């Protein structure tokens, strides 16, 4: 059972499973999204406030499910947002719960389209340094590193609940993903687990490097294996189908993007596995212990100032 199949079993809620297409594999899902018919609505009731202020409008699909749309004005924007859709499909392949994202044409006009995550709450309303959220965000670092997505803030994660009221985190917004860069914009710290980023004003994750201390590679193992097990020819086909009809040189750009993904995933897998040991070899520090140490350190710093 791969990570996506495990997520389906964990959610156990047919409505959510169907809503997020969780039983559909990436290539059939791309075909489904490319065939989707969206109708622009006059009502903005289903458009989240944060999306409204960014110029999004509402739409519904054939099943009556809500989407948000924003125009893509030229070939460069269309290609970029198609590649954001490819990033979503890779998330989907790795068993990551994410908001379906694509670029569609309605009446001859192109729109970036994202399915609305209904009945959701921003992760900032929760203590995301506690379980189960911190474990999900730790594994999610693999995905954002792969996409060179350095704009991950609390607005980029929503929390939903299944019928049993179990919480699940949904990743949204691929607007800063970059699959075209051949340069490694994010590199690993060679001395201690952590990362160096090209863009210093954004966040790769909601967590700090010290939130990854004291944990074993098992936290990342299934996500890393899911990433490495995506067949190379499937990545190439996904890239080509994503870009065909949108990029002037679809085969050339698809080949470049595929090469970038393959190089990045090998780098990430090697870095994580070389820097993080199995749990049996590390001391597992709990969240409470982290805060206990922080509190003790604070008291020691200030005890002589009383």
PDB file of C-alpha atoms in Angstrom:
ATOM      1  CA  UNK A   1       0.000   0.000   0.000  1.00  0.00           C
ATOM      2  CA  UNK A   2       1.527   3.352  -1.064  1.00  0.00           C
ATOM      3  CA  UNK A   3       1.113   6.647   0.798  1.00  0.00           C
ATOM      4  CA  UNK A   4      -1.904   7.763  -1.250  1.00  0.00           C
ATOM      5  CA  UNK A   5      -3.678   4.465  -0.617  1.00  0.00           C
ATOM      6  CA  UNK A   6      -2.883   4.778   3.081  1.00  0.00           C
ATOM      7  CA  UNK A   7      -4.333   8.285   3.091  1.00  0.00           C
ATOM      8  CA  UNK A   8      -7.535   7.010   1.466  1.00  0.00           C
ATOM      9  CA  UNK A   9      -7.816   4.347   4.150  1.00  0.00           C
ATOM     10  CA  UNK A  10      -7.131   6.876   6.914  1.00  0.00           C
ATOM     11  CA  UNK A  11      -9.723   9.370   5.636  1.00  0.00           C
ATOM     12  CA  UNK A  12     -12.369   6.689   5.242  1.00  0.00           C
ATOM     13  CA  UNK A  13     -14.891   9.249   4.047  1.00  0.00           C
ATOM     14  CA  UNK A  14     -16.206   8.637   0.533  1.00  0.00           C
ATOM     15  CA  UNK A  15     -17.335  12.225   0.045  1.00  0.00           C
ATOM     16  CA  UNK A  16     -13.848  13.583   0.765  1.00  0.00           C
ATOM     17  CA  UNK A  17     -12.149  10.802  -1.178  1.00  0.00           C
ATOM     18  CA  UNK A  18     -14.238  11.600  -4.249  1.00  0.00           C
ATOM     19  CA  UNK A  19     -13.959  15.367  -3.803  1.00  0.00           C
ATOM     20  CA  UNK A  20     -10.155  15.227  -3.872  1.00  0.00           C
ATOM     21  CA  UNK A  21     -10.001  12.481  -6.554  1.00  0.00           C
ATOM     22  CA  UNK A  22      -7.941  10.342  -4.192  1.00  0.00           C
ATOM     23  CA  UNK A  23      -8.561   7.034  -5.930  1.00  0.00           C
ATOM     24  CA  UNK A  24      -7.578   8.439  -9.347  1.00  0.00           C
ATOM     25  CA  UNK A  25      -3.953   8.069 -10.457  1.00  0.00           C
ATOM     26  CA  UNK A  26      -2.048  11.120 -11.780  1.00  0.00           C
ATOM     27  CA  UNK A  27      -2.293  10.537 -15.550  1.00  0.00           C
ATOM     28  CA  UNK A  28      -6.057   9.794 -15.541  1.00  0.00           C
ATOM     29  CA  UNK A  29      -6.510  12.718 -13.145  1.00  0.00           C
ATOM     30  CA  UNK A  30      -4.750  15.066 -15.567  1.00  0.00           C
ATOM     31  CA  UNK A  31      -7.102  13.875 -18.329  1.00  0.00           C
ATOM     32  CA  UNK A  32     -10.080  14.393 -16.035  1.00  0.00           C
ATOM     33  CA  UNK A  33      -9.016  17.921 -15.107  1.00  0.00           C
ATOM     34  CA  UNK A  34      -8.364  18.777 -18.753  1.00  0.00           C
ATOM     35  CA  UNK A  35     -11.885  17.630 -19.631  1.00  0.00           C
ATOM     36  CA  UNK A  36     -13.563  19.444 -16.753  1.00  0.00           C
ATOM     37  CA  UNK A  37     -16.244  21.988 -17.615  1.00  0.00           C
ATOM     38  CA  UNK A  38     -16.481  24.985 -15.346  1.00  0.00           C
ATOM     39  CA  UNK A  39     -19.236  27.572 -15.415  1.00  0.00           C
ATOM     40  CA  UNK A  40     -18.526  31.032 -14.029  1.00  0.00           C
ATOM     41  CA  UNK A  41     -21.043  32.077 -11.398  1.00  0.00           C
ATOM     42  CA  UNK A  42     -22.346  35.522 -10.541  1.00  0.00           C
ATOM     43  CA  UNK A  43     -22.290  34.734  -6.821  1.00  0.00           C
ATOM     44  CA  UNK A  44     -19.069  35.099  -4.856  1.00  0.00           C
ATOM     45  CA  UNK A  45     -20.416  33.243  -1.810  1.00  0.00           C
ATOM     46  CA  UNK A  46     -18.139  30.230  -2.324  1.00  0.00           C
ATOM     47  CA  UNK A  47     -15.029  32.339  -2.966  1.00  0.00           C
ATOM     48  CA  UNK A  48     -12.897  32.640   0.194  1.00  0.00           C
ATOM     49  CA  UNK A  49     -12.260  36.231   1.265  1.00  0.00           C
ATOM     50  CA  UNK A  50      -8.487  35.923   0.767  1.00  0.00           C
ATOM     51  CA  UNK A  51      -9.117  34.819  -2.814  1.00  0.00           C
ATOM     52  CA  UNK A  52     -11.609  37.608  -3.485  1.00  0.00           C
ATOM     53  CA  UNK A  53      -9.092  40.304  -2.581  1.00  0.00           C
ATOM     54  CA  UNK A  54      -6.631  38.684  -5.032  1.00  0.00           C
ATOM     55  CA  UNK A  55      -9.105  38.966  -7.895  1.00  0.00           C
ATOM     56  CA  UNK A  56     -10.498  35.434  -8.022  1.00  0.00           C
ATOM     57  CA  UNK A  57     -14.033  34.742  -9.193  1.00  0.00           C
ATOM     58  CA  UNK A  58     -16.301  31.774  -8.558  1.00  0.00           C
ATOM     59  CA  UNK A  59     -17.206  28.836 -10.772  1.00  0.00           C
ATOM     60  CA  UNK A  60     -18.855  25.428 -10.461  1.00  0.00           C
ATOM     61  CA  UNK A  61     -18.099  22.122 -12.176  1.00  0.00           C
ATOM     62  CA  UNK A  62     -20.547  19.576 -13.599  1.00  0.00           C
ATOM     63  CA  UNK A  63     -21.096  18.117 -10.135  1.00  0.00           C
ATOM     64  CA  UNK A  64     -21.879  21.518  -8.637  1.00  0.00           C
ATOM     65  CA  UNK A  65     -18.596  21.702  -6.721  1.00  0.00           C
ATOM     66  CA  UNK A  66     -17.104  25.188  -6.260  1.00  0.00           C
ATOM     67  CA  UNK A  67     -13.868  26.391  -7.859  1.00  0.00           C
ATOM     68  CA  UNK A  68     -12.081  29.736  -7.924  1.00  0.00           C
ATOM     69  CA  UNK A  69     -10.686  31.241 -11.112  1.00  0.00           C
ATOM     70  CA  UNK A  70      -8.248  33.953 -12.094  1.00  0.00           C
ATOM     71  CA  UNK A  71      -7.422  34.956 -15.700  1.00  0.00           C
ATOM     72  CA  UNK A  72      -4.108  33.930 -17.256  1.00  0.00           C
ATOM     73  CA  UNK A  73      -3.348  36.723 -19.678  1.00  0.00           C
ATOM     74  CA  UNK A  74      -0.562  35.424 -21.930  1.00  0.00           C
ATOM     75  CA  UNK A  75       1.434  32.336 -22.901  1.00  0.00           C
ATOM     76  CA  UNK A  76       3.966  32.838 -20.108  1.00  0.00           C
ATOM     77  CA  UNK A  77       1.241  32.915 -17.469  1.00  0.00           C
ATOM     78  CA  UNK A  78      -0.577  29.953 -19.043  1.00  0.00           C
ATOM     79  CA  UNK A  79       2.586  27.832 -19.095  1.00  0.00           C
ATOM     80  CA  UNK A  80       3.405  28.787 -15.517  1.00  0.00           C
ATOM     81  CA  UNK A  81      -0.014  27.852 -14.186  1.00  0.00           C
ATOM     82  CA  UNK A  82      -0.043  24.598 -16.140  1.00  0.00           C
ATOM     83  CA  UNK A  83       3.241  23.775 -14.380  1.00  0.00           C
ATOM     84  CA  UNK A  84       1.605  24.650 -11.071  1.00  0.00           C
ATOM     85  CA  UNK A  85      -0.953  22.015 -12.041  1.00  0.00           C
ATOM     86  CA  UNK A  86       1.910  19.573 -12.608  1.00  0.00           C
ATOM     87  CA  UNK A  87       3.203  20.326  -9.099  1.00  0.00           C
ATOM     88  CA  UNK A  88      -0.262  19.482  -7.768  1.00  0.00           C
ATOM     89  CA  UNK A  89      -0.241  16.170  -9.662  1.00  0.00           C
ATOM     90  CA  UNK A  90       3.142  15.287  -8.159  1.00  0.00           C
ATOM     91  CA  UNK A  91       1.756  16.098  -4.700  1.00  0.00           C
ATOM     92  CA  UNK A  92      -1.171  13.811  -5.521  1.00  0.00           C
ATOM     93  CA  UNK A  93       1.203  11.050  -6.654  1.00  0.00           C
ATOM     94  CA  UNK A  94       3.093  11.293  -3.356  1.00  0.00           C
ATOM     95  CA  UNK A  95      -0.046  10.864  -1.275  1.00  0.00           C
ATOM     96  CA  UNK A  96      -0.300  14.503  -0.235  1.00  0.00           C
ATOM     97  CA  UNK A  97      -3.780  15.884   0.363  1.00  0.00           C
ATOM     98  CA  UNK A  98      -3.918  19.012  -1.799  1.00  0.00           C
ATOM     99  CA  UNK A  99      -6.442  21.309  -3.454  1.00  0.00           C
ATOM    100  CA  UNK A 100      -6.904  20.284  -7.121  1.00  0.00           C
ATOM    101  CA  UNK A 101      -5.223  22.902  -9.292  1.00  0.00           C
ATOM    102  CA  UNK A 102      -5.073  23.323 -13.055  1.00  0.00           C
ATOM    103  CA  UNK A 103      -5.476  25.789 -15.905  1.00  0.00           C
ATOM    104  CA  UNK A 104      -8.625  25.644 -18.018  1.00  0.00           C
ATOM    105  CA  UNK A 105     -10.145  27.505 -20.915  1.00  0.00           C
ATOM    106  CA  UNK A 106     -13.670  28.883 -20.720  1.00  0.00           C
ATOM    107  CA  UNK A 107     -15.108  30.556 -23.801  1.00  0.00           C
ATOM    108  CA  UNK A 108     -11.634  30.686 -25.353  1.00  0.00           C
ATOM    109  CA  UNK A 109     -10.139  32.453 -22.319  1.00  0.00           C
ATOM    110  CA  UNK A 110      -7.594  30.827 -20.013  1.00  0.00           C
ATOM    111  CA  UNK A 111      -8.060  30.725 -16.246  1.00  0.00           C
ATOM    112  CA  UNK A 112      -6.027  29.265 -13.424  1.00  0.00           C
ATOM    113  CA  UNK A 113      -8.469  27.132 -11.465  1.00  0.00           C
ATOM    114  CA  UNK A 114      -8.412  25.756  -7.927  1.00  0.00           C
ATOM    115  CA  UNK A 115     -11.071  23.625  -6.298  1.00  0.00           C
ATOM    116  CA  UNK A 116     -12.424  25.218  -3.127  1.00  0.00           C
ATOM    117  CA  UNK A 117     -11.611  23.330   0.077  1.00  0.00           C
ATOM    118  CA  UNK A 118     -14.999  23.400   1.756  1.00  0.00           C
ATOM    119  CA  UNK A 119     -15.585  23.459   5.516  1.00  0.00           C
ATOM    120  CA  UNK A 120     -11.941  24.241   6.182  1.00  0.00           C
ATOM    121  CA  UNK A 121     -10.056  26.285   8.764  1.00  0.00           C
ATOM    122  CA  UNK A 122      -6.589  27.802   8.381  1.00  0.00           C
ATOM    123  CA  UNK A 123      -3.919  25.827  10.179  1.00  0.00           C
ATOM    124  CA  UNK A 124      -3.000  28.936  12.187  1.00  0.00           C
ATOM    125  CA  UNK A 125      -6.142  28.274  14.251  1.00  0.00           C
ATOM    126  CA  UNK A 126      -4.433  25.155  15.603  1.00  0.00           C
ATOM    127  CA  UNK A 127      -1.209  24.451  17.461  1.00  0.00           C
ATOM    128  CA  UNK A 128       0.579  23.087  14.424  1.00  0.00           C
ATOM    129  CA  UNK A 129       3.699  22.331  16.465  1.00  0.00           C
ATOM    130  CA  UNK A 130       1.682  19.572  18.131  1.00  0.00           C
ATOM    131  CA  UNK A 131       0.573  16.218  16.736  1.00  0.00           C
ATOM    132  CA  UNK A 132      -0.808  15.347  14.282  1.00  0.00           C
ATOM    133  CA  UNK A 133       0.021  18.582  12.464  1.00  0.00           C
ATOM    134  CA  UNK A 134       3.766  18.771  13.048  1.00  0.00           C
ATOM    135  CA  UNK A 135       4.293  15.281  11.624  1.00  0.00           C
ATOM    136  CA  UNK A 136       2.367  16.230   8.479  1.00  0.00           C
ATOM    137  CA  UNK A 137       4.336  19.474   8.060  1.00  0.00           C
ATOM    138  CA  UNK A 138       7.623  17.652   8.566  1.00  0.00           C
ATOM    139  CA  UNK A 139       6.868  15.247   5.726  1.00  0.00           C
ATOM    140  CA  UNK A 140       5.532  18.103   3.595  1.00  0.00           C
ATOM    141  CA  UNK A 141       9.006  19.670   3.555  1.00  0.00           C
ATOM    142  CA  UNK A 142       9.957  17.053   0.963  1.00  0.00           C
ATOM    143  CA  UNK A 143       7.281  18.300  -1.432  1.00  0.00           C
ATOM    144  CA  UNK A 144       7.958  22.031  -1.084  1.00  0.00           C
ATOM    145  CA  UNK A 145      11.696  21.476  -1.452  1.00  0.00           C
ATOM    146  CA  UNK A 146      11.013  19.533  -4.660  1.00  0.00           C
ATOM    147  CA  UNK A 147       9.006  22.436  -6.113  1.00  0.00           C
ATOM    148  CA  UNK A 148      11.359  25.170  -4.822  1.00  0.00           C
ATOM    149  CA  UNK A 149       8.205  26.639  -3.290  1.00  0.00           C
ATOM    150  CA  UNK A 150       9.460  29.262  -0.847  1.00  0.00           C
ATOM    151  CA  UNK A 151       6.131  30.868  -0.042  1.00  0.00           C
ATOM    152  CA  UNK A 152       4.685  28.509   2.543  1.00  0.00           C
ATOM    153  CA  UNK A 153       2.891  30.397   5.282  1.00  0.00           C
ATOM    154  CA  UNK A 154      -0.119  29.471   7.454  1.00  0.00           C
ATOM    155  CA  UNK A 155      -2.469  30.637   4.692  1.00  0.00           C
ATOM    156  CA  UNK A 156      -1.153  27.801   2.503  1.00  0.00           C
ATOM    157  CA  UNK A 157      -2.498  25.008   4.691  1.00  0.00           C
ATOM    158  CA  UNK A 158      -6.109  24.303   5.577  1.00  0.00           C
ATOM    159  CA  UNK A 159      -7.509  21.796   8.049  1.00  0.00           C
ATOM    160  CA  UNK A 160     -10.575  19.715   7.265  1.00  0.00           C
ATOM    161  CA  UNK A 161     -12.280  16.914   9.212  1.00  0.00           C
ATOM    162  CA  UNK A 162     -13.702  13.635   8.043  1.00  0.00           C
ATOM    163  CA  UNK A 163     -17.025  12.298   9.262  1.00  0.00           C
ATOM    164  CA  UNK A 164     -15.278  10.864  12.321  1.00  0.00           C
ATOM    165  CA  UNK A 165     -13.964  14.385  13.097  1.00  0.00           C
ATOM    166  CA  UNK A 166     -10.347  13.379  12.485  1.00  0.00           C
ATOM    167  CA  UNK A 167      -8.323  16.352  11.202  1.00  0.00           C
ATOM    168  CA  UNK A 168      -6.433  16.352   7.898  1.00  0.00           C
ATOM    169  CA  UNK A 169      -4.179  19.033   6.439  1.00  0.00           C
ATOM    170  CA  UNK A 170      -4.751  20.225   2.861  1.00  0.00           C
ATOM    171  CA  UNK A 171      -1.940  21.992   0.998  1.00  0.00           C
ATOM    172  CA  UNK A 172      -3.117  24.861  -1.223  1.00  0.00           C
ATOM    173  CA  UNK A 173      -1.626  27.542  -3.477  1.00  0.00           C
ATOM    174  CA  UNK A 174       1.190  26.637  -5.880  1.00  0.00           C
ATOM    175  CA  UNK A 175       1.677  30.240  -6.937  1.00  0.00           C
ATOM    176  CA  UNK A 176       5.387  30.326  -6.020  1.00  0.00           C
ATOM    177  CA  UNK A 177       6.325  26.835  -7.219  1.00  0.00           C
ATOM    178  CA  UNK A 178       9.177  26.739  -9.741  1.00  0.00           C
ATOM    179  CA  UNK A 179       9.705  23.636 -11.881  1.00  0.00           C
ATOM    180  CA  UNK A 180      11.713  25.440 -14.578  1.00  0.00           C
ATOM    181  CA  UNK A 181      14.815  26.466 -12.639  1.00  0.00           C
ATOM    182  CA  UNK A 182      17.825  24.281 -13.418  1.00  0.00           C
ATOM    183  CA  UNK A 183      19.717  25.913 -10.565  1.00  0.00           C
ATOM    184  CA  UNK A 184      19.290  24.452  -7.085  1.00  0.00           C
ATOM    185  CA  UNK A 185      17.466  27.318  -5.390  1.00  0.00           C
ATOM    186  CA  UNK A 186      17.246  25.363  -2.133  1.00  0.00           C
ATOM    187  CA  UNK A 187      20.234  23.407  -0.856  1.00  0.00           C
ATOM    188  CA  UNK A 188      20.880  21.402   2.274  1.00  0.00           C
ATOM    189  CA  UNK A 189      23.135  22.524   5.095  1.00  0.00           C
ATOM    190  CA  UNK A 190      26.099  20.092   4.993  1.00  0.00           C
ATOM    191  CA  UNK A 191      26.890  20.407   8.710  1.00  0.00           C
ATOM    192  CA  UNK A 192      23.468  20.002  10.330  1.00  0.00           C
ATOM    193  CA  UNK A 193      20.031  19.267   8.911  1.00  0.00           C
ATOM    194  CA  UNK A 194      18.623  22.472   7.489  1.00  0.00           C
ATOM    195  CA  UNK A 195      18.452  24.423   4.264  1.00  0.00           C
ATOM    196  CA  UNK A 196      19.760  27.469   2.453  1.00  0.00           C
ATOM    197  CA  UNK A 197      17.253  29.369   0.323  1.00  0.00           C
ATOM    198  CA  UNK A 198      17.741  31.763  -2.557  1.00  0.00           C
ATOM    199  CA  UNK A 199      14.713  33.873  -1.559  1.00  0.00           C
ATOM    200  CA  UNK A 200      15.150  35.073   2.019  1.00  0.00           C
ATOM    201  CA  UNK A 201      11.804  36.831   2.406  1.00  0.00           C
ATOM    202  CA  UNK A 202       9.664  33.703   2.170  1.00  0.00           C
ATOM    203  CA  UNK A 203       9.247  30.433   4.033  1.00  0.00           C
ATOM    204  CA  UNK A 204       9.880  26.940   2.774  1.00  0.00           C
ATOM    205  CA  UNK A 205       7.964  25.458   5.707  1.00  0.00           C
ATOM    206  CA  UNK A 206       6.121  26.587   8.822  1.00  0.00           C
ATOM    207  CA  UNK A 207       8.786  24.767  10.832  1.00  0.00           C
ATOM    208  CA  UNK A 208      12.320  25.727  11.810  1.00  0.00           C
ATOM    209  CA  UNK A 209      15.273  23.369  11.355  1.00  0.00           C
ATOM    210  CA  UNK A 210      15.276  22.646  15.102  1.00  0.00           C
ATOM    211  CA  UNK A 211      11.764  21.213  14.744  1.00  0.00           C
ATOM    212  CA  UNK A 212      13.422  18.382  12.819  1.00  0.00           C
ATOM    213  CA  UNK A 213      15.877  17.503  15.558  1.00  0.00           C
ATOM    214  CA  UNK A 214      15.597  14.238  17.460  1.00  0.00           C
ATOM    215  CA  UNK A 215      13.414  12.491  14.863  1.00  0.00           C
ATOM    216  CA  UNK A 216      14.205   9.473  12.730  1.00  0.00           C
ATOM    217  CA  UNK A 217      14.228   9.052   8.974  1.00  0.00           C
ATOM    218  CA  UNK A 218      11.030   7.012   9.365  1.00  0.00           C
ATOM    219  CA  UNK A 219       9.114  10.328   9.463  1.00  0.00           C
ATOM    220  CA  UNK A 220      10.142  10.927   5.840  1.00  0.00           C
ATOM    221  CA  UNK A 221      10.739   7.422   4.550  1.00  0.00           C
ATOM    222  CA  UNK A 222       7.356   6.756   2.977  1.00  0.00           C
ATOM    223  CA  UNK A 223       7.171  10.240   1.422  1.00  0.00           C
ATOM    224  CA  UNK A 224      10.679   9.901   0.001  1.00  0.00           C
ATOM    225  CA  UNK A 225       9.910   6.440  -1.361  1.00  0.00           C
ATOM    226  CA  UNK A 226       6.668   7.694  -2.891  1.00  0.00           C
ATOM    227  CA  UNK A 227       8.633  10.440  -4.620  1.00  0.00           C
ATOM    228  CA  UNK A 228      11.400   8.154  -5.869  1.00  0.00           C
ATOM    229  CA  UNK A 229       8.944   5.492  -7.063  1.00  0.00           C
ATOM    230  CA  UNK A 230       7.099   7.764  -9.522  1.00  0.00           C
ATOM    231  CA  UNK A 231       8.227   6.201 -12.839  1.00  0.00           C
ATOM    232  CA  UNK A 232      10.498   8.407 -14.930  1.00  0.00           C
ATOM    233  CA  UNK A 233       8.401   7.865 -18.044  1.00  0.00           C
ATOM    234  CA  UNK A 234       5.266   8.885 -16.112  1.00  0.00           C
ATOM    235  CA  UNK A 235       6.906  12.141 -15.039  1.00  0.00           C
ATOM    236  CA  UNK A 236       7.845  12.797 -18.666  1.00  0.00           C
ATOM    237  CA  UNK A 237       4.352  12.037 -19.923  1.00  0.00           C
ATOM    238  CA  UNK A 238       2.747  14.197 -17.237  1.00  0.00           C
ATOM    239  CA  UNK A 239       5.047  17.085 -18.163  1.00  0.00           C
ATOM    240  CA  UNK A 240       4.409  16.738 -21.906  1.00  0.00           C
ATOM    241  CA  UNK A 241       0.619  16.435 -21.561  1.00  0.00           C
ATOM    242  CA  UNK A 242       0.631  19.387 -19.173  1.00  0.00           C
ATOM    243  CA  UNK A 243       2.471  21.641 -21.632  1.00  0.00           C
ATOM    244  CA  UNK A 244       1.093  20.438 -24.968  1.00  0.00           C
ATOM    245  CA  UNK A 245      -1.086  23.131 -26.517  1.00  0.00           C
ATOM    246  CA  UNK A 246       0.219  25.785 -24.121  1.00  0.00           C
ATOM    247  CA  UNK A 247       4.001  26.044 -24.582  1.00  0.00           C
ATOM    248  CA  UNK A 248       5.455  26.925 -27.983  1.00  0.00           C
ATOM    249  CA  UNK A 249       8.086  24.178 -27.539  1.00  0.00           C
ATOM    250  CA  UNK A 250       6.190  21.714 -25.369  1.00  0.00           C
ATOM    251  CA  UNK A 251       8.538  18.712 -25.940  1.00  0.00           C
ATOM    252  CA  UNK A 252      11.658  20.760 -25.183  1.00  0.00           C
ATOM    253  CA  UNK A 253      10.251  22.363 -22.037  1.00  0.00           C
ATOM    254  CA  UNK A 254       8.754  19.059 -20.870  1.00  0.00           C
ATOM    255  CA  UNK A 255      12.162  17.396 -21.205  1.00  0.00           C
ATOM    256  CA  UNK A 256      13.774  20.198 -19.195  1.00  0.00           C
ATOM    257  CA  UNK A 257      11.132  20.033 -16.461  1.00  0.00           C
ATOM    258  CA  UNK A 258      11.416  16.250 -16.238  1.00  0.00           C
ATOM    259  CA  UNK A 259      15.202  16.533 -15.888  1.00  0.00           C
ATOM    260  CA  UNK A 260      14.777  19.117 -13.130  1.00  0.00           C
ATOM    261  CA  UNK A 261      12.358  16.912 -11.197  1.00  0.00           C
ATOM    262  CA  UNK A 262      14.601  13.843 -11.487  1.00  0.00           C
ATOM    263  CA  UNK A 263      17.689  15.767 -10.370  1.00  0.00           C
ATOM    264  CA  UNK A 264      15.904  17.419  -7.454  1.00  0.00           C
ATOM    265  CA  UNK A 265      14.327  14.237  -6.141  1.00  0.00           C
ATOM    266  CA  UNK A 266      17.668  12.433  -6.151  1.00  0.00           C
ATOM    267  CA  UNK A 267      19.289  15.341  -4.314  1.00  0.00           C
ATOM    268  CA  UNK A 268      16.507  15.506  -1.709  1.00  0.00           C
ATOM    269  CA  UNK A 269      16.443  11.752  -1.127  1.00  0.00           C
ATOM    270  CA  UNK A 270      20.218  11.594  -0.724  1.00  0.00           C
ATOM    271  CA  UNK A 271      20.318  14.618   1.573  1.00  0.00           C
ATOM    272  CA  UNK A 272      17.539  13.495   3.924  1.00  0.00           C
ATOM    273  CA  UNK A 273      18.865   9.948   4.179  1.00  0.00           C
ATOM    274  CA  UNK A 274      22.428  11.063   4.778  1.00  0.00           C
ATOM    275  CA  UNK A 275      21.538  13.670   7.428  1.00  0.00           C
ATOM    276  CA  UNK A 276      18.744  11.956   9.394  1.00  0.00           C
ATOM    277  CA  UNK A 277      19.383   8.657  11.141  1.00  0.00           C
ATOM    278  CA  UNK A 278      16.914   5.873  11.943  1.00  0.00           C
ATOM    279  CA  UNK A 279      14.855   6.444  15.090  1.00  0.00           C
ATOM    280  CA  UNK A 280      16.738   3.681  16.872  1.00  0.00           C
ATOM    281  CA  UNK A 281      19.908   5.778  16.613  1.00  0.00           C
ATOM    282  CA  UNK A 282      18.542   9.103  17.757  1.00  0.00           C
ATOM    283  CA  UNK A 283      16.989  10.402  20.932  1.00  0.00           C
ATOM    284  CA  UNK A 284      13.377  11.274  20.189  1.00  0.00           C
ATOM    285  CA  UNK A 285      12.664  14.674  21.726  1.00  0.00           C
ATOM    286  CA  UNK A 286       8.995  15.430  22.192  1.00  0.00           C
ATOM    287  CA  UNK A 287       7.341  18.783  21.522  1.00  0.00           C
ATOM    288  CA  UNK A 288       6.828  19.188  25.263  1.00  0.00           C
ATOM    289  CA  UNK A 289      10.511  18.555  25.926  1.00  0.00           C
ATOM    290  CA  UNK A 290      11.432  21.184  23.367  1.00  0.00           C
ATOM    291  CA  UNK A 291       9.308  23.749  25.152  1.00  0.00           C
ATOM    292  CA  UNK A 292      10.572  22.619  28.553  1.00  0.00           C
ATOM    293  CA  UNK A 293      14.138  23.228  27.427  1.00  0.00           C
ATOM    294  CA  UNK A 294      13.189  26.580  25.921  1.00  0.00           C
ATOM    295  CA  UNK A 295      11.550  27.606  29.180  1.00  0.00           C
ATOM    296  CA  UNK A 296      14.523  26.465  31.240  1.00  0.00           C
ATOM    297  CA  UNK A 297      16.880  28.362  28.970  1.00  0.00           C
ATOM    298  CA  UNK A 298      14.766  31.507  29.292  1.00  0.00           C
ATOM    299  CA  UNK A 299      14.770  31.280  33.106  1.00  0.00           C
ATOM    300  CA  UNK A 300      18.518  30.746  33.196  1.00  0.00           C
ATOM    301  CA  UNK A 301      19.085  33.768  30.993  1.00  0.00           C
ATOM    302  CA  UNK A 302      17.059  36.016  33.256  1.00  0.00           C
ATOM    303  CA  UNK A 303      17.525  34.620  36.760  1.00  0.00           C
ATOM    304  CA  UNK A 304      20.390  37.013  37.504  1.00  0.00           C
ATOM    305  CA  UNK A 305      18.385  40.015  36.361  1.00  0.00           C
ATOM    306  CA  UNK A 306      15.781  39.808  39.114  1.00  0.00           C
TER     307      UNK A 306
END
